[in-house]
Amino acid sequence: MMGLIEIENRVQDACTRANRVRESVTLIAVSKVQPLERVDEVLAQGQRFFGENRVQEAEGKWPAFQEKYGKVDLHLIGPLQTNKARAAMELFDTIQTVDREKLAVTLARLAQEIGTCPELFVQVNTGEEDQKAGVLPRETDAFLKKMADLDLPVKGLMCIPPVDEEPALHFALLAKIAERNGISALSMGMSSDFETAIALGATHIRVGSAIFGERSAPQG
Ligand SMILES: *Cc1c(COP(=O)(O)O)cnc(C)c1O
């Protein structure tokens, strides 16, 4: 377990090398499957941005943590089923995984009903992997138009590069798609490649095992 302070130092160094201010990058601590006492430790160190990839798991732990520590900014970074959309909208501040029209339509309807909507990122399947969620790169511009038609503001794009490929190529592709669509936020970079992501313009990095230690369950 490297811990929050070491990762914070590496984020700062990566920002300096990229000529960026530290405030331009949000470090999201990915707490999925981690023992609660580790999450508690990181909260006690002052971290306030967290990522979870399952709605139900997040519902089980975050209300109690927020009672203890106050407001925490929660990001959903795993696939969202439409039947969990309402629960996700009520718990999360940001949904990073909008990846298909059916989900977008549901979010738009619920946003009308509830009166608010979390910040939304569109997930792009930059590696065009069958097993991965996300909009294909060549379909992303059209999907973003659909989001606009539904009155759903898109704050950013998110990607998870294939494990066996050079992540920089995928980060550069995501940045290019965002730029031509006038989108400013980029969620890219995990424990093994967040420094590369920062060099290529990441505004949100999602770091799990490098902060908390290896996850015991084989998930995500
Ligand atoms: C689990 C997960 C992460 C964190 O991965 P680490 O390699 O542990 O940093 C980041 N993004 C997504 C979408 C994840 O599911």
PDB file of C-alpha atoms and ligand atoms in Angstrom:
ATOM      1  CA  MET A   1       0.000   0.000   0.000  1.00  0.00           C
ATOM      2  CA  MET A   2       1.573   3.246  -1.151  1.00  0.00           C
ATOM      3  CA  GLY A   3      -0.938   5.534   0.430  1.00  0.00           C
ATOM      4  CA  LEU A   4      -2.556   8.846  -0.272  1.00  0.00           C
ATOM      5  CA  ILE A   5       0.403  11.081   0.544  1.00  0.00           C
ATOM      6  CA  GLU A   6       2.767   9.379  -1.872  1.00  0.00           C
ATOM      7  CA  ILE A   7       0.188   9.487  -4.667  1.00  0.00           C
ATOM      8  CA  GLU A   8      -0.533  13.134  -3.906  1.00  0.00           C
ATOM      9  CA  ASN A   9       3.207  13.866  -4.294  1.00  0.00           C
ATOM     10  CA  ARG A  10       3.349  12.010  -7.597  1.00  0.00           C
ATOM     11  CA  VAL A  11       0.297  13.907  -8.884  1.00  0.00           C
ATOM     12  CA  GLN A  12       1.963  17.185  -7.916  1.00  0.00           C
ATOM     13  CA  ASP A  13       5.196  16.185  -9.693  1.00  0.00           C
ATOM     14  CA  ALA A  14       3.314  15.114 -12.816  1.00  0.00           C
ATOM     15  CA  CYS A  15       1.483  18.452 -12.866  1.00  0.00           C
ATOM     16  CA  THR A  16       4.759  20.349 -12.512  1.00  0.00           C
ATOM     17  CA  ARG A  17       6.332  18.387 -15.382  1.00  0.00           C
ATOM     18  CA  ALA A  18       3.279  19.085 -17.540  1.00  0.00           C
ATOM     19  CA  ASN A  19       3.286  22.796 -16.660  1.00  0.00           C
ATOM     20  CA  ARG A  20      -0.093  22.455 -15.038  1.00  0.00           C
ATOM     21  CA  VAL A  21      -1.377  23.682 -11.710  1.00  0.00           C
ATOM     22  CA  ARG A  22      -2.260  20.988  -9.189  1.00  0.00           C
ATOM     23  CA  GLU A  23      -5.835  22.303  -9.007  1.00  0.00           C
ATOM     24  CA  SER A  24      -6.410  21.328 -12.631  1.00  0.00           C
ATOM     25  CA  VAL A  25      -6.426  17.634 -11.698  1.00  0.00           C
ATOM     26  CA  THR A  26      -8.984  15.995  -9.417  1.00  0.00           C
ATOM     27  CA  LEU A  27      -7.686  12.867  -7.701  1.00  0.00           C
ATOM     28  CA  ILE A  28     -10.534  10.389  -7.308  1.00  0.00           C
ATOM     29  CA  ALA A  29      -9.762   7.647  -4.785  1.00  0.00           C
ATOM     30  CA  VAL A  30     -11.370   4.453  -6.074  1.00  0.00           C
ATOM     31  CA  SER A  31     -12.650   2.694  -2.966  1.00  0.00           C
ATOM     32  CA  LYS A  32     -14.587  -0.205  -4.524  1.00  0.00           C
ATOM     33  CA  VAL A  33     -14.174  -3.491  -2.652  1.00  0.00           C
ATOM     34  CA  GLN A  34     -11.709  -1.961  -0.185  1.00  0.00           C
ATOM     35  CA  PRO A  35     -12.022  -2.751   3.518  1.00  0.00           C
ATOM     36  CA  LEU A  36     -13.960   0.027   5.247  1.00  0.00           C
ATOM     37  CA  GLU A  37     -11.135   0.787   7.664  1.00  0.00           C
ATOM     38  CA  ARG A  38      -8.828   1.656   4.763  1.00  0.00           C
ATOM     39  CA  VAL A  39     -11.445   3.975   3.307  1.00  0.00           C
ATOM     40  CA  ASP A  40     -11.905   5.532   6.720  1.00  0.00           C
ATOM     41  CA  GLU A  41      -8.163   6.141   6.978  1.00  0.00           C
ATOM     42  CA  VAL A  42      -8.059   7.949   3.637  1.00  0.00           C
ATOM     43  CA  LEU A  43     -11.089  10.045   4.617  1.00  0.00           C
ATOM     44  CA  ALA A  44      -9.340  10.933   7.869  1.00  0.00           C
ATOM     45  CA  GLN A  45      -6.357  12.149   5.807  1.00  0.00           C
ATOM     46  CA  GLY A  46      -8.680  14.620   4.143  1.00  0.00           C
ATOM     47  CA  GLN A  47      -9.466  12.997   0.789  1.00  0.00           C
ATOM     48  CA  ARG A  48     -12.962  14.033  -0.362  1.00  0.00           C
ATOM     49  CA  PHE A  49     -13.306  12.653  -3.926  1.00  0.00           C
ATOM     50  CA  PHE A  50     -14.129   8.959  -4.227  1.00  0.00           C
ATOM     51  CA  GLY A  51     -15.058   6.575  -7.011  1.00  0.00           C
ATOM     52  CA  GLU A  52     -17.230   3.477  -6.826  1.00  0.00           C
ATOM     53  CA  ASN A  53     -18.258   1.142  -9.590  1.00  0.00           C
ATOM     54  CA  ARG A  54     -21.419  -0.380  -8.144  1.00  0.00           C
ATOM     55  CA  VAL A  55     -24.464   1.525  -6.987  1.00  0.00           C
ATOM     56  CA  GLN A  56     -25.497  -1.009  -4.375  1.00  0.00           C
ATOM     57  CA  GLU A  57     -22.039  -1.274  -2.846  1.00  0.00           C
ATOM     58  CA  ALA A  58     -21.789   2.512  -2.663  1.00  0.00           C
ATOM     59  CA  GLU A  59     -25.223   2.802  -1.041  1.00  0.00           C
ATOM     60  CA  GLY A  60     -24.011   0.410   1.637  1.00  0.00           C
ATOM     61  CA  LYS A  61     -21.053   2.472   2.775  1.00  0.00           C
ATOM     62  CA  TRP A  62     -21.311   6.161   1.846  1.00  0.00           C
ATOM     63  CA  PRO A  63     -24.289   7.393   3.857  1.00  0.00           C
ATOM     64  CA  ALA A  64     -22.514   6.397   7.077  1.00  0.00           C
ATOM     65  CA  PHE A  65     -19.171   7.865   5.974  1.00  0.00           C
ATOM     66  CA  GLN A  66     -20.857  11.136   4.988  1.00  0.00           C
ATOM     67  CA  GLU A  67     -22.516  11.287   8.359  1.00  0.00           C
ATOM     68  CA  LYS A  68     -19.105  10.972   9.984  1.00  0.00           C
ATOM     69  CA  TYR A  69     -17.037  13.168   7.643  1.00  0.00           C
ATOM     70  CA  GLY A  70     -19.542  15.482   5.974  1.00  0.00           C
ATOM     71  CA  LYS A  71     -20.000  15.927   2.264  1.00  0.00           C
ATOM     72  CA  VAL A  72     -17.937  13.658   0.041  1.00  0.00           C
ATOM     73  CA  ASP A  73     -17.900  14.011  -3.743  1.00  0.00           C
ATOM     74  CA  LEU A  74     -18.878  10.620  -5.195  1.00  0.00           C
ATOM     75  CA  HIS A  75     -18.215   9.477  -8.756  1.00  0.00           C
ATOM     76  CA  LEU A  76     -19.847   6.447 -10.331  1.00  0.00           C
ATOM     77  CA  ILE A  77     -17.192   4.873 -12.565  1.00  0.00           C
ATOM     78  CA  GLY A  78     -18.805   1.511 -13.333  1.00  0.00           C
ATOM     79  CA  PRO A  79     -21.567   0.539 -15.775  1.00  0.00           C
ATOM     80  CA  LEU A  80     -25.034   1.765 -14.829  1.00  0.00           C
ATOM     81  CA  GLN A  81     -28.188  -0.272 -15.426  1.00  0.00           C
ATOM     82  CA  THR A  82     -31.261   1.818 -16.125  1.00  0.00           C
ATOM     83  CA  ASN A  83     -33.139   0.246 -13.224  1.00  0.00           C
ATOM     84  CA  LYS A  84     -30.472   1.642 -10.859  1.00  0.00           C
ATOM     85  CA  ALA A  85     -30.373   5.071 -12.489  1.00  0.00           C
ATOM     86  CA  ARG A  86     -32.589   6.794  -9.942  1.00  0.00           C
ATOM     87  CA  ALA A  87     -30.601   5.446  -6.994  1.00  0.00           C
ATOM     88  CA  ALA A  88     -27.380   6.469  -8.717  1.00  0.00           C
ATOM     89  CA  MET A  89     -28.668   9.992  -9.333  1.00  0.00           C
ATOM     90  CA  GLU A  90     -29.623  10.331  -5.691  1.00  0.00           C
ATOM     91  CA  LEU A  91     -26.263   9.178  -4.334  1.00  0.00           C
ATOM     92  CA  PHE A  92     -23.626  10.271  -6.832  1.00  0.00           C
ATOM     93  CA  ASP A  93     -22.417  13.780  -7.652  1.00  0.00           C
ATOM     94  CA  THR A  94     -21.019  12.591 -10.964  1.00  0.00           C
ATOM     95  CA  ILE A  95     -21.885   9.704 -13.266  1.00  0.00           C
ATOM     96  CA  GLN A  96     -18.861   9.037 -15.469  1.00  0.00           C
ATOM     97  CA  THR A  97     -20.290   6.116 -17.397  1.00  0.00           C
ATOM     98  CA  VAL A  98     -23.067   7.349 -19.667  1.00  0.00           C
ATOM     99  CA  ASP A  99     -22.554   4.912 -22.523  1.00  0.00           C
ATOM    100  CA  ARG A 100     -25.788   4.359 -24.476  1.00  0.00           C
ATOM    101  CA  GLU A 101     -28.928   6.077 -25.630  1.00  0.00           C
ATOM    102  CA  LYS A 102     -31.317   4.088 -23.458  1.00  0.00           C
ATOM    103  CA  LEU A 103     -29.459   5.215 -20.345  1.00  0.00           C
ATOM    104  CA  ALA A 104     -29.313   8.818 -21.570  1.00  0.00           C
ATOM    105  CA  VAL A 105     -33.080   8.860 -22.161  1.00  0.00           C
ATOM    106  CA  THR A 106     -33.687   7.462 -18.669  1.00  0.00           C
ATOM    107  CA  LEU A 107     -31.366  10.018 -17.069  1.00  0.00           C
ATOM    108  CA  ALA A 108     -33.106  12.840 -18.933  1.00  0.00           C
ATOM    109  CA  ARG A 109     -36.535  11.686 -17.765  1.00  0.00           C
ATOM    110  CA  LEU A 110     -35.394  11.287 -14.154  1.00  0.00           C
ATOM    111  CA  ALA A 111     -33.626  14.660 -14.196  1.00  0.00           C
ATOM    112  CA  GLN A 112     -36.949  16.255 -15.121  1.00  0.00           C
ATOM    113  CA  GLU A 113     -38.705  14.352 -12.349  1.00  0.00           C
ATOM    114  CA  ILE A 114     -36.133  14.915  -9.613  1.00  0.00           C
ATOM    115  CA  GLY A 115     -35.277  18.447 -10.657  1.00  0.00           C
ATOM    116  CA  THR A 116     -31.507  17.959 -10.566  1.00  0.00           C
ATOM    117  CA  CYS A 117     -28.944  15.858 -12.346  1.00  0.00           C
ATOM    118  CA  PRO A 118     -25.434  14.766 -11.373  1.00  0.00           C
ATOM    119  CA  GLU A 119     -22.582  15.925 -13.582  1.00  0.00           C
ATOM    120  CA  LEU A 120     -22.266  13.574 -16.530  1.00  0.00           C
ATOM    121  CA  PHE A 121     -19.332  12.097 -18.397  1.00  0.00           C
ATOM    122  CA  VAL A 122     -19.681  10.000 -21.518  1.00  0.00           C
ATOM    123  CA  GLN A 123     -17.614   6.816 -21.497  1.00  0.00           C
ATOM    124  CA  VAL A 124     -15.768   6.191 -24.755  1.00  0.00           C
ATOM    125  CA  ASN A 125     -14.622   2.686 -25.661  1.00  0.00           C
ATOM    126  CA  THR A 126     -11.370   3.918 -27.197  1.00  0.00           C
ATOM    127  CA  GLY A 127     -10.052   0.386 -27.695  1.00  0.00           C
ATOM    128  CA  GLU A 128     -13.300  -0.766 -29.330  1.00  0.00           C
ATOM    129  CA  GLU A 129     -13.281  -3.811 -27.030  1.00  0.00           C
ATOM    130  CA  ASP A 130     -16.354  -6.053 -27.148  1.00  0.00           C
ATOM    131  CA  GLN A 131     -16.289  -6.707 -23.417  1.00  0.00           C
ATOM    132  CA  LYS A 132     -16.010  -3.037 -22.487  1.00  0.00           C
ATOM    133  CA  ALA A 133     -18.769  -0.477 -22.142  1.00  0.00           C
ATOM    134  CA  GLY A 134     -18.637   2.869 -23.853  1.00  0.00           C
ATOM    135  CA  VAL A 135     -19.539   4.644 -27.050  1.00  0.00           C
ATOM    136  CA  LEU A 136     -17.306   3.856 -30.021  1.00  0.00           C
ATOM    137  CA  PRO A 137     -14.966   6.719 -30.985  1.00  0.00           C
ATOM    138  CA  ARG A 138     -16.553   7.157 -34.422  1.00  0.00           C
ATOM    139  CA  GLU A 139     -20.026   7.336 -32.843  1.00  0.00           C
ATOM    140  CA  THR A 140     -19.140   9.740 -30.045  1.00  0.00           C
ATOM    141  CA  ASP A 141     -19.855  13.019 -31.866  1.00  0.00           C
ATOM    142  CA  ALA A 142     -23.371  11.827 -32.773  1.00  0.00           C
ATOM    143  CA  PHE A 143     -23.958  10.552 -29.234  1.00  0.00           C
ATOM    144  CA  LEU A 144     -22.941  13.925 -27.803  1.00  0.00           C
ATOM    145  CA  LYS A 145     -25.504  15.576 -30.100  1.00  0.00           C
ATOM    146  CA  LYS A 146     -28.140  13.228 -28.704  1.00  0.00           C
ATOM    147  CA  MET A 147     -27.158  14.222 -25.180  1.00  0.00           C
ATOM    148  CA  ALA A 148     -27.572  17.874 -26.150  1.00  0.00           C
ATOM    149  CA  ASP A 149     -30.985  17.137 -27.698  1.00  0.00           C
ATOM    150  CA  LEU A 150     -32.001  15.536 -24.390  1.00  0.00           C
ATOM    151  CA  ASP A 151     -30.881  18.680 -22.527  1.00  0.00           C
ATOM    152  CA  LEU A 152     -28.213  16.708 -20.711  1.00  0.00           C
ATOM    153  CA  PRO A 153     -25.047  18.780 -20.273  1.00  0.00           C
ATOM    154  CA  VAL A 154     -21.895  16.712 -20.728  1.00  0.00           C
ATOM    155  CA  LYS A 155     -19.039  17.770 -18.505  1.00  0.00           C
ATOM    156  CA  GLY A 156     -16.452  15.303 -19.719  1.00  0.00           C
ATOM    157  CA  LEU A 157     -15.340  12.129 -21.420  1.00  0.00           C
ATOM    158  CA  MET A 158     -13.981   9.032 -19.725  1.00  0.00           C
ATOM    159  CA  CYS A 159     -12.034   6.029 -20.977  1.00  0.00           C
ATOM    160  CA  ILE A 160     -10.444   2.810 -19.742  1.00  0.00           C
ATOM    161  CA  PRO A 161      -7.678   1.765 -22.170  1.00  0.00           C
ATOM    162  CA  PRO A 162      -7.169  -1.913 -23.030  1.00  0.00           C
ATOM    163  CA  VAL A 163      -4.804  -3.539 -20.519  1.00  0.00           C
ATOM    164  CA  ASP A 164      -2.315  -4.661 -23.142  1.00  0.00           C
ATOM    165  CA  GLU A 165      -1.971  -1.448 -25.126  1.00  0.00           C
ATOM    166  CA  GLU A 166      -0.036   1.777 -24.748  1.00  0.00           C
ATOM    167  CA  PRO A 167      -2.422   3.949 -22.696  1.00  0.00           C
ATOM    168  CA  ALA A 168      -1.010   7.201 -24.132  1.00  0.00           C
ATOM    169  CA  LEU A 169      -2.584   6.482 -27.529  1.00  0.00           C
ATOM    170  CA  HIS A 170      -5.996   6.113 -25.908  1.00  0.00           C
ATOM    171  CA  PHE A 171      -5.589   9.203 -23.746  1.00  0.00           C
ATOM    172  CA  ALA A 172      -4.599  11.236 -26.806  1.00  0.00           C
ATOM    173  CA  LEU A 173      -7.604   9.926 -28.737  1.00  0.00           C
ATOM    174  CA  LEU A 174      -9.977  10.820 -25.896  1.00  0.00           C
ATOM    175  CA  ALA A 175      -8.471  14.312 -25.658  1.00  0.00           C
ATOM    176  CA  LYS A 176      -8.918  14.806 -29.392  1.00  0.00           C
ATOM    177  CA  ILE A 177     -12.582  13.776 -29.348  1.00  0.00           C
ATOM    178  CA  ALA A 178     -13.206  16.074 -26.385  1.00  0.00           C
ATOM    179  CA  GLU A 179     -11.478  19.015 -28.014  1.00  0.00           C
ATOM    180  CA  ARG A 180     -13.427  18.864 -31.261  1.00  0.00           C
ATOM    181  CA  ASN A 181     -16.666  18.712 -29.256  1.00  0.00           C
ATOM    182  CA  GLY A 182     -15.771  21.570 -26.923  1.00  0.00           C
ATOM    183  CA  ILE A 183     -15.645  19.366 -23.841  1.00  0.00           C
ATOM    184  CA  SER A 184     -13.179  20.309 -21.135  1.00  0.00           C
ATOM    185  CA  ALA A 185     -13.066  17.453 -18.622  1.00  0.00           C
ATOM    186  CA  LEU A 186     -11.149  14.216 -19.217  1.00  0.00           C
ATOM    187  CA  SER A 187     -11.370  11.282 -16.822  1.00  0.00           C
ATOM    188  CA  MET A 188      -8.420   9.082 -17.668  1.00  0.00           C
ATOM    189  CA  GLY A 189      -5.536   7.443 -15.856  1.00  0.00           C
ATOM    190  CA  MET A 190      -5.498   4.834 -13.117  1.00  0.00           C
ATOM    191  CA  SER A 191      -2.851   3.519 -10.671  1.00  0.00           C
ATOM    192  CA  SER A 192      -0.482   2.345 -13.385  1.00  0.00           C
ATOM    193  CA  ASP A 193      -0.716   5.267 -15.784  1.00  0.00           C
ATOM    194  CA  PHE A 194      -2.047   8.428 -14.130  1.00  0.00           C
ATOM    195  CA  GLU A 195       1.167  10.366 -14.736  1.00  0.00           C
ATOM    196  CA  THR A 196       0.909   9.738 -18.480  1.00  0.00           C
ATOM    197  CA  ALA A 197      -2.740  10.787 -18.317  1.00  0.00           C
ATOM    198  CA  ILE A 198      -1.847  14.051 -16.586  1.00  0.00           C
ATOM    199  CA  ALA A 199       0.762  14.757 -19.277  1.00  0.00           C
ATOM    200  CA  LEU A 200      -1.973  14.284 -21.886  1.00  0.00           C
ATOM    201  CA  GLY A 201      -4.524  16.537 -20.200  1.00  0.00           C
ATOM    202  CA  ALA A 202      -6.463  14.434 -17.669  1.00  0.00           C
ATOM    203  CA  THR A 203      -8.622  16.566 -15.379  1.00  0.00           C
ATOM    204  CA  HIS A 204      -9.841  13.576 -13.345  1.00  0.00           C
ATOM    205  CA  ILE A 205      -7.687  10.574 -12.484  1.00  0.00           C
ATOM    206  CA  ARG A 206      -9.124   7.432 -10.893  1.00  0.00           C
ATOM    207  CA  VAL A 207      -6.639   5.788  -8.562  1.00  0.00           C
ATOM    208  CA  GLY A 208      -7.521   2.717  -6.502  1.00  0.00           C
ATOM    209  CA  SER A 209      -4.896   0.142  -5.626  1.00  0.00           C
ATOM    210  CA  ALA A 210      -1.994   2.620  -5.489  1.00  0.00           C
ATOM    211  CA  ILE A 211      -3.792   4.437  -2.665  1.00  0.00           C
ATOM    212  CA  PHE A 212      -5.552   1.615  -0.829  1.00  0.00           C
ATOM    213  CA  GLY A 213      -3.532  -1.478  -1.707  1.00  0.00           C
ATOM    214  CA  GLU A 214      -4.536  -4.390  -3.909  1.00  0.00           C
ATOM    215  CA  ARG A 215      -8.213  -5.301  -3.977  1.00  0.00           C
ATOM    216  CA  SER A 216      -8.932  -8.775  -2.644  1.00  0.00           C
ATOM    217  CA  ALA A 217     -11.936  -9.468  -4.883  1.00  0.00           C
ATOM    218  CA  PRO A 218     -11.312  -9.776  -8.610  1.00  0.00           C
ATOM    219  CA  GLN A 219     -13.498  -6.894  -9.684  1.00  0.00           C
ATOM    220  CA  GLY A 220     -13.336  -4.247 -12.389  1.00  0.00           C
TER     221      GLY A 220
HETATM  222  C1  LIG B   1     -11.164  -0.049 -10.454  1.00  0.00           C
HETATM  223  C2  LIG B   1     -11.150   1.101 -11.370  1.00  0.00           C
HETATM  224  C3  LIG B   1     -10.145   2.086 -11.290  1.00  0.00           C
HETATM  225  C4  LIG B   1      -8.992   2.027 -10.326  1.00  0.00           C
HETATM  226  O1  LIG B   1      -8.057   1.082 -10.739  1.00  0.00           O
HETATM  227  P1  LIG B   1      -6.627   0.943 -10.056  1.00  0.00           P
HETATM  228  O2  LIG B   1      -5.821   0.244 -11.064  1.00  0.00           O
HETATM  229  O3  LIG B   1      -6.817   0.176  -8.802  1.00  0.00           O
HETATM  230  O4  LIG B   1      -6.139   2.324  -9.802  1.00  0.00           O
HETATM  231  C5  LIG B   1     -10.243   3.156 -12.145  1.00  0.00           C
HETATM  232  N1  LIG B   1     -11.243   3.264 -13.048  1.00  0.00           N
HETATM  233  C6  LIG B   1     -12.211   2.341 -13.156  1.00  0.00           C
HETATM  234  C7  LIG B   1     -13.292   2.524 -14.151  1.00  0.00           C
HETATM  235  C8  LIG B   1     -12.192   1.226 -12.326  1.00  0.00           C
HETATM  236  O5  LIG B   1     -13.169   0.299 -12.442  1.00  0.00           O
END
